[in-house]
Amino acid sequence: MPELLKILPTRLRYSRRLTRLFRWGPAWEKACAQRLLLERPAWPGVTGNEQVVYLICLIGRDRAKDWRRVGALLRQTLEALLAQADPRWQAIICGQDWPEGMPEDRRIQFLPFTAAPEDTPPHDKNDKYDRLTDWVRQSGIETGYAFLLDGDDVPHPDLTGYILSDNNGTGYLLDQGYMLAVGTRRGRVLGHRSLRDGRLENNTFFRNCGSCVAAYFDNRRGGWGTALLEGVVKVPHGRLPELTRLMGVRLGWVPFPAMCYLILHGENDYVGRQVPPKLSEARVREISRAFPGLYFPEASEG
């Protein structure tokens, strides 16, 4: 079908398995329907007053394996936002409980999630994202970028600044970043295949981590509102390039490793997750410079 042919080059570039080239399903059909809205030619342009709104879903205390650990990871994420070189951001955290000891800043806001437990599925992240999307729609912020950020990942200090300086009016996707096993010197560099860097596998960042996409929103009259955010917020993050292309939107790439994906800390583990290989000393220095808030043990411990 014509819609599928439009995304074949994208799938060829980013898919590991050729069997996925012709896969179709409800998410792709929804994306095609949204194309009629998002491809309208007369959208108002960017205003120059955009900001980045980081949307964070926080697990409830009763579902966390270690609530203190959840709080420590969230604090690290928020401190990385406070260290952003560009201050034009907000962080909206939606959850049942607010951990103690979080940094206080007018740009950080907690959005209580009050659904009764019997009305909430075991994984309530989508319900929380609905609340966060409603917040963006009703916030009074005319234009900006809604960035889906997990509360255990660490953004690069220049991420906000790059998005707002480039300001493409559609959104951004992270294809470069790092994976780091917490408290170790083990991790991976995530990106495209590169003979120069010795990466033979296509292991792009967005394939591995959901903290990878910023969607432009425009709440002005005649703007597309939160349509793009609604289109990307619940879809598999590994398929975002092709889905957004089906929506008629081309996301920009952030041209540096802009996020550190933290794993094996007890709260995002899943069956089959393997401990990544040991990082070289050069890589440890590279990550330490880019993300100064991260902890690396002495080499003898790693």
Short mmCIF file of C-alpha atoms in Angstrom, two decimals:
data_model
loop_
_atom_site.label_atom_id
_atom_site.label_comp_id
_atom_site.label_asym_id
_atom_site.label_seq_id
_atom_site.Cartn_x
_atom_site.Cartn_y
_atom_site.Cartn_z
CA MET A 1 0.00 0.00 0.00
CA PRO A 2 1.22 3.55 -0.69
CA GLU A 3 1.53 4.52 2.97
CA LEU A 4 3.82 1.56 3.68
CA LEU A 5 6.03 2.29 0.68
CA LYS A 6 6.71 5.74 2.11
CA ILE A 7 8.30 4.26 5.22
CA LEU A 8 10.25 1.37 3.68
CA PRO A 9 13.52 3.40 3.49
CA THR A 10 13.14 4.27 7.17
CA ARG A 11 12.51 0.66 8.13
CA LEU A 12 15.48 -0.50 6.06
CA ARG A 13 17.73 1.93 7.93
CA TYR A 14 16.54 1.24 11.46
CA SER A 15 15.19 -2.32 11.51
CA ARG A 16 17.38 -5.15 12.66
CA ARG A 17 15.16 -7.82 11.10
CA LEU A 18 13.93 -7.74 7.52
CA THR A 19 10.80 -9.63 8.59
CA ARG A 20 9.55 -6.40 10.18
CA LEU A 21 9.60 -4.43 6.94
CA PHE A 22 5.99 -5.19 6.05
CA ARG A 23 4.45 -5.32 9.50
CA TRP A 24 1.26 -3.31 9.94
CA GLY A 25 -1.17 -2.78 12.79
CA PRO A 26 -3.44 -0.38 14.75
CA ALA A 27 -0.67 2.09 15.66
CA TRP A 28 0.27 2.50 12.01
CA GLU A 29 -3.36 2.87 10.96
CA LYS A 30 -3.85 5.57 13.59
CA ALA A 31 -0.75 7.35 12.33
CA CYS A 32 -2.14 7.38 8.80
CA ALA A 33 -5.39 8.89 10.09
CA GLN A 34 -3.48 11.63 11.89
CA ARG A 35 -1.66 12.55 8.70
CA LEU A 36 -4.78 14.41 7.50
CA LEU A 37 -4.46 16.70 10.53
CA LEU A 38 -0.70 17.07 10.83
CA GLU A 39 -0.04 17.63 7.11
CA ARG A 40 -2.22 20.74 6.89
CA PRO A 41 -0.10 23.32 5.06
CA ALA A 42 -1.18 26.47 6.89
CA TRP A 43 0.05 25.89 10.44
CA PRO A 44 1.31 29.01 12.20
CA GLY A 45 5.07 28.99 12.58
CA VAL A 46 7.17 28.86 15.72
CA THR A 47 6.98 31.88 18.00
CA GLY A 48 10.50 31.98 19.39
CA ASN A 49 8.98 31.75 22.88
CA GLU A 50 8.96 27.96 23.02
CA GLN A 51 10.05 25.99 26.06
CA VAL A 52 10.67 22.30 26.71
CA VAL A 53 8.21 20.57 29.02
CA TYR A 54 9.62 17.33 30.41
CA LEU A 55 6.82 14.86 31.17
CA ILE A 56 7.67 12.24 33.78
CA CYS A 57 5.51 9.29 34.89
CA LEU A 58 6.40 8.20 38.41
CA ILE A 59 5.68 4.72 39.71
CA GLY A 60 3.47 4.55 42.83
CA ARG A 61 5.02 3.82 46.19
CA ASP A 62 2.97 0.62 46.60
CA ARG A 63 4.26 -0.76 43.29
CA ALA A 64 7.90 0.18 43.69
CA LYS A 65 10.43 -2.46 44.68
CA ASP A 66 12.44 0.16 46.59
CA TRP A 67 10.75 3.54 47.07
CA ARG A 68 13.91 5.17 48.39
CA ARG A 69 15.71 4.07 45.25
CA VAL A 70 12.94 5.53 43.10
CA GLY A 71 13.36 8.85 44.89
CA ALA A 72 17.14 8.82 44.51
CA LEU A 73 16.88 8.17 40.76
CA LEU A 74 14.25 10.88 40.29
CA ARG A 75 16.36 13.35 42.24
CA GLN A 76 19.30 12.62 39.94
CA THR A 77 17.09 13.23 36.88
CA LEU A 78 15.74 16.50 38.28
CA GLU A 79 19.21 17.70 39.25
CA ALA A 80 20.28 17.07 35.65
CA LEU A 81 17.41 19.31 34.53
CA LEU A 82 18.48 21.99 37.00
CA ALA A 83 21.93 21.80 35.43
CA GLN A 84 20.58 22.52 31.92
CA ALA A 85 22.50 25.31 30.25
CA ASP A 86 19.23 26.77 28.94
CA PRO A 87 16.73 27.47 31.75
CA ARG A 88 13.62 27.48 29.53
CA TRP A 89 12.12 24.22 30.70
CA GLN A 90 9.51 22.79 33.04
CA ALA A 91 9.24 19.32 34.56
CA ILE A 92 5.79 17.87 35.28
CA ILE A 93 5.84 14.67 37.32
CA CYS A 94 2.64 12.61 37.50
CA GLY A 95 2.30 9.95 40.17
CA GLN A 96 0.50 8.77 43.28
CA ASP A 97 3.22 9.83 45.72
CA TRP A 98 5.89 12.52 45.86
CA PRO A 99 9.24 11.30 47.25
CA GLU A 100 10.96 13.20 50.02
CA GLY A 101 14.11 15.19 49.40
CA MET A 102 13.34 16.35 45.87
CA PRO A 103 14.94 19.62 44.70
CA GLU A 104 12.67 22.63 44.99
CA ASP A 105 12.32 24.85 41.96
CA ARG A 106 9.38 26.75 40.49
CA ARG A 107 9.85 24.84 37.22
CA ILE A 108 9.27 21.47 38.88
CA GLN A 109 5.62 20.57 39.46
CA PHE A 110 3.99 17.43 40.87
CA LEU A 111 0.71 16.37 39.28
CA PRO A 112 -1.15 13.98 41.63
CA PHE A 113 -2.56 10.84 40.06
CA THR A 114 -5.71 10.03 41.98
CA ALA A 115 -7.32 7.11 40.14
CA ALA A 116 -8.61 4.44 42.51
CA PRO A 117 -6.44 1.28 42.50
CA GLU A 118 -9.36 -0.88 41.35
CA ASP A 119 -9.77 1.40 38.31
CA THR A 120 -6.11 1.34 37.38
CA PRO A 121 -4.40 -1.45 35.43
CA PRO A 122 -1.19 -2.97 36.83
CA HIS A 123 0.83 -0.72 34.54
CA ASP A 124 -0.74 2.73 34.77
CA LYS A 125 1.81 4.64 32.70
CA ASN A 126 -0.61 5.28 29.85
CA ASP A 127 -3.20 6.72 32.25
CA LYS A 128 -0.57 9.03 33.67
CA TYR A 129 0.47 10.11 30.19
CA ASP A 130 -3.18 10.98 29.52
CA ARG A 131 -3.09 13.26 32.57
CA LEU A 132 0.17 14.81 31.44
CA THR A 133 -1.16 15.39 27.92
CA ASP A 134 -4.22 17.08 29.39
CA TRP A 135 -1.90 19.26 31.47
CA VAL A 136 0.01 20.36 28.36
CA ARG A 137 -3.26 21.14 26.58
CA GLN A 138 -4.62 23.21 29.47
CA SER A 139 -1.37 24.72 30.74
CA GLY A 140 -1.68 28.08 29.03
CA ILE A 141 1.69 27.51 27.32
CA GLU A 142 1.13 28.40 23.68
CA THR A 143 3.98 26.56 22.00
CA GLY A 144 6.77 24.25 23.00
CA TYR A 145 8.16 20.75 22.97
CA ALA A 146 6.84 17.98 25.21
CA PHE A 147 9.70 15.62 26.02
CA LEU A 148 8.83 12.16 27.34
CA LEU A 149 11.38 11.53 30.09
CA ASP A 150 11.67 8.54 32.39
CA GLY A 151 12.45 9.44 35.98
CA ASP A 152 15.58 7.30 36.03
CA ASP A 153 17.39 8.69 32.97
CA VAL A 154 19.81 11.62 32.79
CA PRO A 155 19.62 14.31 30.07
CA HIS A 156 22.70 16.03 28.69
CA PRO A 157 23.15 19.64 29.96
CA ASP A 158 22.79 20.98 26.41
CA LEU A 159 19.64 19.05 25.43
CA THR A 160 17.15 21.84 26.19
CA GLY A 161 19.38 24.44 24.58
CA TYR A 162 19.76 22.50 21.36
CA ILE A 163 16.05 21.86 20.96
CA LEU A 164 15.16 25.52 21.50
CA SER A 165 17.97 26.92 19.37
CA ASP A 166 17.21 24.65 16.41
CA ASN A 167 13.44 25.01 17.01
CA ASN A 168 12.22 23.10 13.95
CA GLY A 169 8.51 23.29 14.83
CA THR A 170 7.94 19.53 14.65
CA GLY A 171 10.04 17.73 17.23
CA TYR A 172 13.19 15.74 17.91
CA LEU A 173 14.28 12.14 18.31
CA LEU A 174 17.42 10.92 20.07
CA ASP A 175 19.40 8.38 18.10
CA GLN A 176 22.61 8.84 20.10
CA GLY A 177 23.23 8.31 23.79
CA TYR A 178 24.63 5.94 26.38
CA MET A 179 23.44 2.95 28.38
CA LEU A 180 24.94 2.62 31.85
CA ALA A 181 24.51 -0.06 34.50
CA VAL A 182 24.12 1.91 37.73
CA GLY A 183 27.06 1.83 40.12
CA THR A 184 29.39 0.13 37.63
CA ARG A 185 31.75 1.00 34.81
CA ARG A 186 29.72 -1.09 32.39
CA GLY A 187 27.63 0.27 29.56
CA ARG A 188 27.20 0.80 25.86
CA VAL A 189 27.45 3.61 23.35
CA LEU A 190 24.11 3.70 21.54
CA GLY A 191 23.96 4.88 17.96
CA HIS A 192 24.07 3.76 14.35
CA ARG A 193 26.48 1.24 12.92
CA SER A 194 29.95 2.75 12.77
CA LEU A 195 33.13 1.03 11.59
CA ARG A 196 35.18 3.90 13.01
CA ASP A 197 33.76 3.34 16.50
CA GLY A 198 33.65 -0.44 16.19
CA ARG A 199 29.84 -0.63 16.38
CA LEU A 200 28.68 -3.31 13.96
CA GLU A 201 25.13 -3.53 15.30
CA ASN A 202 22.42 -0.99 14.60
CA ASN A 203 21.78 -0.12 18.25
CA THR A 204 20.21 3.33 18.07
CA PHE A 205 19.26 5.05 21.30
CA PHE A 206 15.53 5.35 20.63
CA ARG A 207 15.33 1.61 20.05
CA ASN A 208 16.52 0.99 23.62
CA CYS A 209 15.10 3.82 25.72
CA GLY A 210 11.79 5.67 25.87
CA SER A 211 13.43 8.95 26.98
CA CYS A 212 14.01 9.79 23.36
CA VAL A 213 11.32 12.02 21.83
CA ALA A 214 10.23 15.65 22.01
CA ALA A 215 6.94 16.46 20.26
CA TYR A 216 6.02 20.01 19.26
CA PHE A 217 2.71 21.29 20.59
CA ASP A 218 0.85 24.41 19.52
CA ASN A 219 -2.12 25.50 21.62
CA ARG A 220 -2.79 28.64 19.59
CA ARG A 221 -5.93 28.97 17.55
CA GLY A 222 -5.22 27.21 14.28
CA GLY A 223 -2.35 25.23 15.76
CA TRP A 224 -2.25 21.45 15.91
CA GLY A 225 -2.57 21.42 19.68
CA THR A 226 -1.20 18.22 21.23
CA ALA A 227 -2.00 16.01 18.23
CA LEU A 228 1.61 14.98 17.65
CA LEU A 229 2.17 14.31 21.35
CA GLU A 230 -0.95 12.15 21.44
CA GLY A 231 0.35 10.29 18.39
CA VAL A 232 3.73 9.34 19.87
CA VAL A 233 3.09 9.03 23.59
CA LYS A 234 1.84 5.42 23.64
CA VAL A 235 3.55 3.82 20.67
CA PRO A 236 6.65 1.58 20.75
CA HIS A 237 9.58 3.98 20.92
CA GLY A 238 11.65 1.79 18.62
CA ARG A 239 9.22 2.47 15.79
CA LEU A 240 8.96 6.25 16.16
CA PRO A 241 10.79 7.24 12.93
CA GLU A 242 8.40 5.31 10.70
CA LEU A 243 5.26 6.15 12.68
CA THR A 244 5.94 9.88 12.64
CA ARG A 245 6.70 9.70 8.94
CA LEU A 246 3.31 8.07 8.45
CA MET A 247 1.86 11.04 10.34
CA GLY A 248 3.47 13.31 7.76
CA VAL A 249 5.98 14.70 10.29
CA ARG A 250 9.76 14.54 10.11
CA LEU A 251 11.43 14.70 13.51
CA GLY A 252 14.89 16.23 13.75
CA TRP A 253 17.89 14.41 15.21
CA VAL A 254 19.82 15.77 18.17
CA PRO A 255 23.41 15.59 16.84
CA PHE A 256 25.18 14.46 20.03
CA PRO A 257 24.69 11.75 22.72
CA ALA A 258 21.93 13.58 24.59
CA MET A 259 20.72 11.07 27.20
CA CYS A 260 22.16 8.45 29.54
CA TYR A 261 19.86 5.45 29.95
CA LEU A 262 20.33 3.93 33.41
CA ILE A 263 19.68 0.21 33.81
CA LEU A 264 19.98 -2.58 36.38
CA HIS A 265 19.12 -0.37 39.34
CA GLY A 266 16.23 -2.53 40.49
CA GLU A 267 13.28 -0.54 39.15
CA ASN A 268 13.35 -1.01 35.37
CA ASP A 269 14.80 -4.51 35.07
CA TYR A 270 13.16 -7.11 32.87
CA VAL A 271 13.83 -10.75 32.11
CA GLY A 272 16.64 -11.09 29.60
CA ARG A 273 18.44 -7.85 30.41
CA GLN A 274 22.15 -8.58 30.33
CA VAL A 275 24.91 -6.71 32.07
CA PRO A 276 26.60 -4.64 29.34
CA PRO A 277 30.34 -4.92 28.67
CA LYS A 278 32.96 -2.99 30.59
CA LEU A 279 33.59 0.51 29.27
CA SER A 280 37.05 1.62 28.26
CA GLU A 281 38.70 4.34 30.32
CA ALA A 282 38.29 6.72 27.39
CA ARG A 283 34.53 6.03 27.33
CA VAL A 284 34.24 6.54 31.09
CA ARG A 285 35.92 9.93 30.75
CA GLU A 286 33.71 10.80 27.79
CA ILE A 287 30.50 9.97 29.69
CA SER A 288 31.73 11.68 32.87
CA ARG A 289 32.36 14.91 30.97
CA ALA A 290 28.97 14.81 29.25
CA PHE A 291 27.01 13.82 32.38
CA PRO A 292 28.95 15.20 35.36
CA GLY A 293 26.35 14.08 37.91
CA LEU A 294 26.87 10.36 37.26
CA TYR A 295 28.82 8.18 39.67
CA PHE A 296 31.53 5.80 38.50
CA PRO A 297 33.31 3.53 40.98
CA GLU A 298 37.06 3.12 40.94
CA ALA A 299 38.37 1.03 38.09
CA SER A 300 39.16 -1.84 40.43
CA GLU A 301 35.46 -2.04 41.37
CA GLY A 302 34.04 -1.91 37.85
#
